[in-house]
PDB file of C-alpha atoms in Angstrom:
ATOM      1  CA  MET A   1      -0.173   0.065   0.024  1.00 60.00           C
ATOM      2  CA  ARG A   2       1.427   3.287  -1.053  1.00 69.00           C
ATOM      3  CA  ILE A   3       0.012   6.472   0.993  1.00 73.00           C
ATOM      4  CA  ALA A   4       2.040   9.698   0.005  1.00 82.00           C
ATOM      5  CA  ALA A   5       1.838  11.451   3.363  1.00 89.00           C
ATOM      6  CA  THR A   6       1.197  15.524   2.968  1.00 92.00           C
ATOM      7  CA  PRO A   7       0.949  18.594   5.180  1.00 93.00           C
ATOM      8  CA  LEU A   8      -3.053  17.962   4.835  1.00 94.00           C
ATOM      9  CA  THR A   9      -2.981  14.351   5.590  1.00 93.00           C
ATOM     10  CA  ALA A  10      -0.540  15.033   8.627  1.00 94.00           C
ATOM     11  CA  ALA A  11      -2.989  17.656  10.162  1.00 95.00           C
ATOM     12  CA  LEU A  12      -6.303  15.353   9.323  1.00 94.00           C
ATOM     13  CA  ALA A  13      -4.330  12.522  11.579  1.00 94.00           C
ATOM     14  CA  GLY A  14      -3.653  15.251  13.971  1.00 93.00           C
ATOM     15  CA  LEU A  15      -7.196  16.237  13.989  1.00 94.00           C
ATOM     16  CA  PHE A  16      -8.403  12.973  14.373  1.00 94.00           C
ATOM     17  CA  SER A  17      -6.560  11.786  17.257  1.00 93.00           C
ATOM     18  CA  ALA A  18      -6.807  14.890  19.252  1.00 92.00           C
ATOM     19  CA  LEU A  19     -10.698  14.383  18.688  1.00 92.00           C
ATOM     20  CA  VAL A  20     -10.843  10.590  19.508  1.00 91.00           C
ATOM     21  CA  TRP A  21      -8.369  10.089  22.331  1.00 87.00           C
ATOM     22  CA  PRO A  22     -10.126  12.234  24.967  1.00 86.00           C
ATOM     23  CA  ARG A  23     -13.012  10.286  24.432  1.00 86.00           C
ATOM     24  CA  LEU A  24     -11.105   6.947  24.812  1.00 83.00           C
ATOM     25  CA  TRP A  25      -9.213   7.851  27.815  1.00 81.00           C
ATOM     26  CA  PRO A  26     -11.782   7.415  30.675  1.00 81.00           C
ATOM     27  CA  LEU A  27     -12.519   3.850  29.423  1.00 80.00           C
ATOM     28  CA  PHE A  28      -8.952   2.914  30.707  1.00 75.00           C
ATOM     29  CA  GLY A  29      -8.506   4.590  33.913  1.00 65.00           C
ATOM     30  CA  ASP A  30      -7.690   2.399  36.835  1.00 61.00           C
ATOM     31  CA  SER A  31      -8.996  -0.736  35.253  1.00 58.00           C
ATOM     32  CA  GLY A  32      -5.759  -2.823  36.412  1.00 56.00           C
ATOM     33  CA  SER A  33      -3.548  -4.694  33.930  1.00 56.00           C
ATOM     34  CA  SER A  34      -6.167  -5.660  31.567  1.00 58.00           C
ATOM     35  CA  GLY A  35      -7.075  -1.783  30.936  1.00 61.00           C
ATOM     36  CA  SER A  36      -3.480  -1.179  30.477  1.00 75.00           C
ATOM     37  CA  ILE A  37      -3.562  -3.787  27.184  1.00 81.00           C
ATOM     38  CA  GLY A  38      -6.552  -1.699  26.138  1.00 80.00           C
ATOM     39  CA  LEU A  39      -4.661   1.379  26.445  1.00 82.00           C
ATOM     40  CA  VAL A  40      -1.777   0.129  24.741  1.00 84.00           C
ATOM     41  CA  VAL A  41      -4.177  -1.215  21.833  1.00 86.00           C
ATOM     42  CA  ALA A  42      -6.040   2.150  21.768  1.00 86.00           C
ATOM     43  CA  THR A  43      -2.698   4.394  21.598  1.00 88.00           C
ATOM     44  CA  LEU A  44      -1.453   2.203  18.564  1.00 90.00           C
ATOM     45  CA  VAL A  45      -4.730   2.436  16.898  1.00 90.00           C
ATOM     46  CA  VAL A  46      -5.568   5.947  17.491  1.00 90.00           C
ATOM     47  CA  ILE A  47      -2.098   7.776  17.632  1.00 91.00           C
ATOM     48  CA  ALA A  48       0.691   5.633  16.121  1.00 92.00           C
ATOM     49  CA  LEU A  49      -1.334   3.969  13.049  1.00 91.00           C
ATOM     50  CA  PRO A  50      -2.735   7.419  11.562  1.00 90.00           C
ATOM     51  CA  ALA A  51       0.834   9.349  12.527  1.00 90.00           C
ATOM     52  CA  HIS A  52       2.714   6.795  10.610  1.00 90.00           C
ATOM     53  CA  ALA A  53       0.208   6.435   7.524  1.00 89.00           C
ATOM     54  CA  PHE A  54      -0.648  10.042   7.318  1.00 91.00           C
ATOM     55  CA  VAL A  55       2.655  12.015   8.660  1.00 91.00           C
ATOM     56  CA  VAL A  56       5.355   9.296   7.571  1.00 87.00           C
ATOM     57  CA  GLY A  57       3.467   7.523   4.949  1.00 84.00           C
ATOM     58  CA  PHE A  58       3.916   3.938   3.917  1.00 79.00           C
ATOM     59  CA  GLY A  59       6.088   3.087   0.942  1.00 69.00           C
ATOM     60  CA  ARG A  60       9.861   2.811  -0.007  1.00 63.00           C
ATOM     61  CA  ARG A  61      11.506   6.391  -0.010  1.00 64.00           C
ATOM     62  CA  GLN A  62      14.681   7.032  -1.686  1.00 63.00           C
ATOM     63  CA  ALA A  63      17.593   7.531   0.846  1.00 64.00           C
ATOM     64  CA  GLY A  64      18.638  10.965   1.430  1.00 64.00           C
ATOM     65  CA  GLN A  65      22.257  12.425   1.558  1.00 72.00           C
ATOM     66  CA  ALA A  66      23.933  11.785   4.906  1.00 73.00           C
ATOM     67  CA  GLY A  67      23.827  14.827   7.038  1.00 75.00           C
ATOM     68  CA  THR A  68      20.692  16.286   5.797  1.00 81.00           C
ATOM     69  CA  LEU A  69      17.348  16.943   7.490  1.00 83.00           C
ATOM     70  CA  ASP A  70      14.148  15.691   5.712  1.00 82.00           C
ATOM     71  CA  THR A  71      12.266  18.941   5.807  1.00 88.00           C
ATOM     72  CA  ALA A  72       9.092  17.707   4.386  1.00 87.00           C
ATOM     73  CA  LEU A  73       8.990  15.057   7.067  1.00 88.00           C
ATOM     74  CA  LEU A  74       9.487  17.956   9.688  1.00 91.00           C
ATOM     75  CA  LYS A  75       6.884  20.257   8.154  1.00 94.00           C
ATOM     76  CA  ARG A  76       4.292  17.250   8.260  1.00 93.00           C
ATOM     77  CA  ILE A  77       5.137  16.482  12.053  1.00 93.00           C
ATOM     78  CA  GLY A  78       4.753  20.297  12.452  1.00 94.00           C
ATOM     79  CA  ALA A  79       1.183  19.947  11.001  1.00 95.00           C
ATOM     80  CA  TRP A  80       0.335  16.994  13.026  1.00 94.00           C
ATOM     81  CA  LEU A  81       1.151  18.769  16.177  1.00 94.00           C
ATOM     82  CA  ALA A  82      -0.065  21.822  15.372  1.00 95.00           C
ATOM     83  CA  ALA A  83      -3.513  20.444  14.449  1.00 95.00           C
ATOM     84  CA  ALA A  84      -3.847  18.165  17.353  1.00 93.00           C
ATOM     85  CA  GLY A  85      -3.034  21.269  19.525  1.00 93.00           C
ATOM     86  CA  VAL A  86      -5.323  23.777  18.028  1.00 95.00           C
ATOM     87  CA  THR A  87      -7.808  20.865  18.055  1.00 93.00           C
ATOM     88  CA  VAL A  88      -7.452  20.437  21.884  1.00 91.00           C
ATOM     89  CA  GLY A  89      -7.575  24.344  22.435  1.00 92.00           C
ATOM     90  CA  ILE A  90     -10.641  24.715  20.639  1.00 93.00           C
ATOM     91  CA  SER A  91     -12.232  22.004  22.310  1.00 89.00           C
ATOM     92  CA  ALA A  92     -11.207  23.463  25.645  1.00 89.00           C
ATOM     93  CA  LEU A  93     -12.617  26.796  24.747  1.00 91.00           C
ATOM     94  CA  ILE A  94     -15.893  25.462  23.867  1.00 90.00           C
ATOM     95  CA  GLY A  95     -16.089  22.916  26.708  1.00 83.00           C
ATOM     96  CA  THR A  96     -16.051  19.515  25.040  1.00 67.00           C
ATOM     97  CA  ALA A  97     -12.940  18.419  26.426  1.00 54.00           C
TER      98      ALA A  97
END
């Protein structure tokens, strides 16, 4: 599967994670070891998988030159974090968080 990661897909992944994670968190509060397994799975599905798919992308990339930064990846990471932060901020302002 080839998913082309762009700043827009990264921002949408951040928006998704920021909207879904706060609603899942209370389900895994103090429920012992079975809750911690669910917490790990939820973290993988709601945060790690969208981040990998839509920020990093799937598929092979050409190797960059040694000593250089992948600025496109840094921009996508910034878009992901910014969208999540803005979503959390707006949720807090309107009282849904």
